[in-house]
PDB file of C-alpha atoms and ligand atoms in Angstrom:
ATOM      1  CA  MET A  23      -1.773  20.212 -17.636  1.00 60.00           C
ATOM      2  CA  SER A  24      -2.489  16.646 -18.500  1.00 81.00           C
ATOM      3  CA  LYS A  25      -1.935  13.941 -15.970  1.00 93.00           C
ATOM      4  CA  LYS A  26       0.620  11.227 -16.545  1.00 96.00           C
ATOM      5  CA  VAL A  27       0.410   7.490 -16.171  1.00 96.00           C
ATOM      6  CA  ILE A  28       3.662   6.163 -14.701  1.00 97.00           C
ATOM      7  CA  SER A  29       4.875   2.560 -14.681  1.00 96.00           C
ATOM      8  CA  PHE A  30       7.722   1.490 -12.431  1.00 97.00           C
ATOM      9  CA  HIS A  31       9.446  -1.467 -10.853  1.00 97.00           C
ATOM     10  CA  TYR A  32      10.128  -1.308  -7.159  1.00 97.00           C
ATOM     11  CA  LEU A  33      11.757  -3.041  -4.249  1.00 98.00           C
ATOM     12  CA  LEU A  34      10.400  -2.013  -0.876  1.00 97.00           C
ATOM     13  CA  THR A  35      12.438  -2.601   2.269  1.00 97.00           C
ATOM     14  CA  ASP A  36      12.029  -1.567   5.881  1.00 92.00           C
ATOM     15  CA  ALA A  37      14.639   0.307   7.949  1.00 87.00           C
ATOM     16  CA  SER A  38      16.529  -2.943   8.644  1.00 91.00           C
ATOM     17  CA  GLY A  39      16.771  -3.804   4.950  1.00 93.00           C
ATOM     18  CA  LYS A  40      14.207  -6.606   5.018  1.00 95.00           C
ATOM     19  CA  THR A  41      12.220  -6.894   1.775  1.00 96.00           C
ATOM     20  CA  LEU A  42       8.553  -6.111   2.323  1.00 94.00           C
ATOM     21  CA  ASP A  43       7.322  -6.071  -1.256  1.00 95.00           C
ATOM     22  CA  SER A  44       8.654  -6.095  -4.803  1.00 96.00           C
ATOM     23  CA  SER A  45       7.487  -6.050  -8.378  1.00 96.00           C
ATOM     24  CA  ALA A  46      10.453  -8.183  -9.497  1.00 92.00           C
ATOM     25  CA  GLY A  47       9.463 -11.016 -11.802  1.00 91.00           C
ATOM     26  CA  GLY A  48       6.101  -9.433 -12.618  1.00 93.00           C
ATOM     27  CA  GLU A  49       4.599  -6.472 -14.399  1.00 92.00           C
ATOM     28  CA  PRO A  50       5.681  -3.035 -13.231  1.00 94.00           C
ATOM     29  CA  LEU A  51       3.186  -1.154 -11.110  1.00 94.00           C
ATOM     30  CA  THR A  52       1.204   1.391 -13.134  1.00 95.00           C
ATOM     31  CA  PHE A  53      -0.625   4.322 -11.623  1.00 95.00           C
ATOM     32  CA  LEU A  54      -2.422   7.531 -12.569  1.00 95.00           C
ATOM     33  CA  GLU A  55      -0.948  10.662 -11.006  1.00 95.00           C
ATOM     34  CA  GLY A  56      -2.828  12.801  -8.545  1.00 94.00           C
ATOM     35  CA  VAL A  57      -5.565  10.429  -7.459  1.00 92.00           C
ATOM     36  CA  GLY A  58      -3.956   8.798  -4.453  1.00 91.00           C
ATOM     37  CA  GLN A  59      -3.295   5.445  -6.117  1.00 90.00           C
ATOM     38  CA  ILE A  60       0.085   5.213  -4.397  1.00 93.00           C
ATOM     39  CA  ILE A  61       1.491   6.754  -1.203  1.00 95.00           C
ATOM     40  CA  PRO A  62       2.144  10.530  -1.503  1.00 95.00           C
ATOM     41  CA  GLY A  63       5.852  10.439  -0.545  1.00 96.00           C
ATOM     42  CA  LEU A  64       6.638   8.017  -3.358  1.00 97.00           C
ATOM     43  CA  GLU A  65       4.416   9.693  -5.937  1.00 97.00           C
ATOM     44  CA  ALA A  66       6.157  13.062  -5.348  1.00 97.00           C
ATOM     45  CA  GLU A  67       9.532  11.492  -6.265  1.00 97.00           C
ATOM     46  CA  LEU A  68       8.280   9.449  -9.228  1.00 98.00           C
ATOM     47  CA  HIS A  69       6.635  12.570 -10.619  1.00 96.00           C
ATOM     48  CA  LYS A  70      10.093  14.132 -11.141  1.00 96.00           C
ATOM     49  CA  MET A  71      11.587  11.120 -12.914  1.00 97.00           C
ATOM     50  CA  LYS A  72      11.889  10.030 -16.544  1.00 97.00           C
ATOM     51  CA  ALA A  73      11.577   6.592 -18.188  1.00 97.00           C
ATOM     52  CA  GLY A  74      14.711   4.552 -17.561  1.00 98.00           C
ATOM     53  CA  GLU A  75      15.698   6.474 -14.454  1.00 98.00           C
ATOM     54  CA  LYS A  76      16.492   4.657 -11.211  1.00 98.00           C
ATOM     55  CA  LYS A  77      16.349   6.091  -7.736  1.00 98.00           C
ATOM     56  CA  HIS A  78      16.680   5.274  -4.068  1.00 97.00           C
ATOM     57  CA  VAL A  79      13.705   6.849  -2.282  1.00 97.00           C
ATOM     58  CA  VAL A  80      13.155   7.031   1.461  1.00 97.00           C
ATOM     59  CA  VAL A  81       9.572   7.766   2.472  1.00 97.00           C
ATOM     60  CA  LYS A  82       8.906   8.844   6.055  1.00 96.00           C
ATOM     61  CA  ALA A  83       5.933   7.244   7.768  1.00 95.00           C
ATOM     62  CA  LYS A  84       3.910  10.473   7.623  1.00 95.00           C
ATOM     63  CA  ASP A  85       4.301  10.573   3.811  1.00 96.00           C
ATOM     64  CA  GLY A  86       3.683   6.856   3.529  1.00 95.00           C
ATOM     65  CA  TYR A  87       0.953   4.960   5.326  1.00 93.00           C
ATOM     66  CA  GLY A  88       0.783   7.462   8.178  1.00 94.00           C
ATOM     67  CA  GLU A  89       1.632   7.149  11.837  1.00 95.00           C
ATOM     68  CA  LYS A  90       0.019   4.395  13.854  1.00 94.00           C
ATOM     69  CA  ASP A  91      -3.253   5.592  15.423  1.00 94.00           C
ATOM     70  CA  PRO A  92      -3.672   4.139  18.946  1.00 94.00           C
ATOM     71  CA  GLY A  93      -7.400   4.646  18.462  1.00 94.00           C
ATOM     72  CA  ASN A  94      -7.349   1.912  15.833  1.00 92.00           C
ATOM     73  CA  VAL A  95      -6.240  -0.672  18.350  1.00 95.00           C
ATOM     74  CA  VAL A  96      -9.160  -2.349  20.122  1.00 94.00           C
ATOM     75  CA  GLU A  97      -9.693  -5.159  22.554  1.00 95.00           C
ATOM     76  CA  VAL A  98     -12.551  -7.529  21.712  1.00 93.00           C
ATOM     77  CA  PRO A  99     -13.979 -10.341  23.860  1.00 94.00           C
ATOM     78  CA  LEU A 100     -12.893 -13.667  22.396  1.00 91.00           C
ATOM     79  CA  GLU A 101     -16.533 -14.857  22.219  1.00 91.00           C
ATOM     80  CA  LYS A 102     -17.309 -12.069  19.731  1.00 89.00           C
ATOM     81  CA  MET A 103     -14.813 -13.466  17.246  1.00 86.00           C
ATOM     82  CA  PRO A 104     -16.095 -15.758  14.471  1.00 81.00           C
ATOM     83  CA  THR A 105     -13.629 -18.435  15.531  1.00 82.00           C
ATOM     84  CA  PRO A 106     -11.696 -19.047  18.780  1.00 80.00           C
ATOM     85  CA  ASN A 107      -8.740 -20.338  16.774  1.00 88.00           C
ATOM     86  CA  ILE A 108      -6.951 -17.012  16.613  1.00 90.00           C
ATOM     87  CA  LYS A 109      -3.297 -16.273  17.170  1.00 93.00           C
ATOM     88  CA  ALA A 110      -1.095 -13.179  17.177  1.00 95.00           C
ATOM     89  CA  GLY A 111      -0.027 -12.251  13.649  1.00 93.00           C
ATOM     90  CA  ASP A 112      -3.272 -13.400  11.994  1.00 93.00           C
ATOM     91  CA  ARG A 113      -4.783 -10.889   9.614  1.00 90.00           C
ATOM     92  CA  PHE A 114      -8.331 -10.753   8.320  1.00 86.00           C
ATOM     93  CA  ARG A 115     -10.959  -8.381   7.017  1.00 85.00           C
ATOM     94  CA  ALA A 116     -13.098  -6.660   9.654  1.00 79.00           C
ATOM     95  CA  GLY A 117     -16.220  -6.996   7.461  1.00 78.00           C
ATOM     96  CA  GLN A 118     -17.813  -8.979   4.672  1.00 78.00           C
ATOM     97  CA  ASP A 119     -16.922  -6.999   1.559  1.00 78.00           C
ATOM     98  CA  SER A 120     -13.546  -6.597  -0.085  1.00 75.00           C
ATOM     99  CA  HIS A 121     -13.244  -2.930   0.948  1.00 76.00           C
ATOM    100  CA  SER A 122     -13.456  -3.655   4.677  1.00 78.00           C
ATOM    101  CA  PRO A 123     -10.267  -2.746   6.523  1.00 78.00           C
ATOM    102  CA  VAL A 124      -7.755  -5.467   7.246  1.00 84.00           C
ATOM    103  CA  VAL A 125      -6.950  -5.890  10.909  1.00 91.00           C
ATOM    104  CA  THR A 126      -4.004  -7.606  12.507  1.00 93.00           C
ATOM    105  CA  VAL A 127      -4.239  -9.699  15.680  1.00 95.00           C
ATOM    106  CA  VAL A 128      -1.594  -8.375  18.046  1.00 94.00           C
ATOM    107  CA  LYS A 129      -2.429 -10.250  21.242  1.00 96.00           C
ATOM    108  CA  VAL A 130      -4.662 -13.117  22.375  1.00 95.00           C
ATOM    109  CA  THR A 131      -5.492 -13.872  26.016  1.00 95.00           C
ATOM    110  CA  LYS A 132      -7.900 -16.470  27.431  1.00 92.00           C
ATOM    111  CA  THR A 133     -10.744 -13.966  27.245  1.00 94.00           C
ATOM    112  CA  HIS A 134      -9.794 -11.199  24.830  1.00 95.00           C
ATOM    113  CA  VAL A 135      -8.249 -10.453  21.450  1.00 95.00           C
ATOM    114  CA  THR A 136      -6.368  -7.240  20.682  1.00 96.00           C
ATOM    115  CA  LEU A 137      -6.871  -6.075  17.098  1.00 94.00           C
ATOM    116  CA  ASP A 138      -4.874  -3.428  15.258  1.00 95.00           C
ATOM    117  CA  GLY A 139      -6.746  -1.749  12.414  1.00 92.00           C
ATOM    118  CA  ASN A 140      -3.757   0.363  11.339  1.00 93.00           C
ATOM    119  CA  HIS A 141      -2.195  -0.367   7.949  1.00 90.00           C
ATOM    120  CA  PRO A 142       0.570  -2.952   8.465  1.00 87.00           C
ATOM    121  CA  LEU A 143       3.101  -0.401   7.154  1.00 92.00           C
ATOM    122  CA  ALA A 144       1.811   2.499   9.290  1.00 93.00           C
ATOM    123  CA  GLY A 145       4.440   4.112  11.475  1.00 94.00           C
ATOM    124  CA  MET A 146       7.268   2.771   9.305  1.00 94.00           C
ATOM    125  CA  ASP A 147       9.844   4.645   7.278  1.00 95.00           C
ATOM    126  CA  LEU A 148       9.996   2.887   3.920  1.00 96.00           C
ATOM    127  CA  THR A 149      12.864   2.551   1.497  1.00 97.00           C
ATOM    128  CA  PHE A 150      12.181   2.033  -2.196  1.00 98.00           C
ATOM    129  CA  GLU A 151      14.511   1.182  -5.047  1.00 98.00           C
ATOM    130  CA  VAL A 152      12.529   2.325  -8.079  1.00 98.00           C
ATOM    131  CA  GLU A 153      13.030   2.178 -11.816  1.00 98.00           C
ATOM    132  CA  ILE A 154      10.692   3.999 -14.140  1.00 98.00           C
ATOM    133  CA  THR A 155       9.731   1.837 -17.131  1.00 97.00           C
ATOM    134  CA  GLU A 156       7.226   4.155 -18.840  1.00 96.00           C
ATOM    135  CA  VAL A 157       5.760   7.640 -18.557  1.00 97.00           C
ATOM    136  CA  ARG A 158       2.839   8.556 -20.831  1.00 96.00           C
ATOM    137  CA  ASP A 159      -0.141  10.898 -20.946  1.00 96.00           C
ATOM    138  CA  ALA A 160      -3.288   9.530 -19.358  1.00 96.00           C
ATOM    139  CA  THR A 161      -6.047   8.574 -21.793  1.00 94.00           C
ATOM    140  CA  ALA A 162      -9.476  10.217 -21.599  1.00 94.00           C
ATOM    141  CA  ASP A 163     -10.898   6.961 -20.224  1.00 93.00           C
ATOM    142  CA  GLU A 164      -8.313   6.836 -17.485  1.00 94.00           C
ATOM    143  CA  LEU A 165      -9.017  10.410 -16.469  1.00 94.00           C
ATOM    144  CA  THR A 166     -12.761   9.718 -16.401  1.00 94.00           C
ATOM    145  CA  HIS A 167     -12.315   6.551 -14.366  1.00 93.00           C
ATOM    146  CA  GLY A 168      -9.695   8.008 -12.048  1.00 92.00           C
ATOM    147  CA  HIS A 169      -7.242   5.132 -12.396  1.00 92.00           C
ATOM    148  CA  ALA A 170      -4.658   3.723 -14.785  1.00 93.00           C
ATOM    149  CA  HIS A 171      -5.504   0.980 -17.292  1.00 92.00           C
ATOM    150  CA  GLY A 172      -3.326  -1.740 -18.750  1.00 83.00           C
ATOM    151  CA  PRO A 173      -0.708  -4.145 -17.400  1.00 75.00           C
ATOM    152  CA  GLY A 174       0.006  -3.543 -13.725  1.00 68.00           C
ATOM    153  CA  GLY A 175      -2.862  -1.054 -13.518  1.00 71.00           C
ATOM    154  CA  HIS A 176      -6.562  -1.620 -13.417  1.00 73.00           C
ATOM    155  CA  HIS A 177      -8.238  -4.208 -15.621  1.00 73.00           C
ATOM    156  CA  HIS A 178     -11.873  -4.126 -16.594  1.00 77.00           C
TER     157      HIS A 178
HETATM  158 ZN1  LIG B 216     -11.211   2.137 -15.681  1.00 83.66          ZN
END
């Protein structure tokens, strides 16, 4: 069975209805099925839909970005931080390259900083309003590369 490449517009809100992310005003998001490009709970629903279809999808935390792992929250002495000018809510990469995990500063005391390495959306139930714009067979290149090409997907 050949894999599909699915393009869709989305509006992502949290449980209180606050908008967290949206593709409005831009290209739809394009992904290759079955390679983990998007969260599993959303992919499972999109997989069943056709071009032009709209749907309200609720994704539980466990099918989204996972539950928060307390083991990913660490306390670091302030002097180990690259700069003392840190405040709660700051986010930065834990390493030099672009694949290093992003951590969020949750607390700053006179001596220590508490860092949370969980995904910012971990532990949250997510609500999506989605609209499928295109469903097509993946090209041989896309299957080889393991990602979608074209607008909203991956560009070489
Ligand atoms: Zn590629």
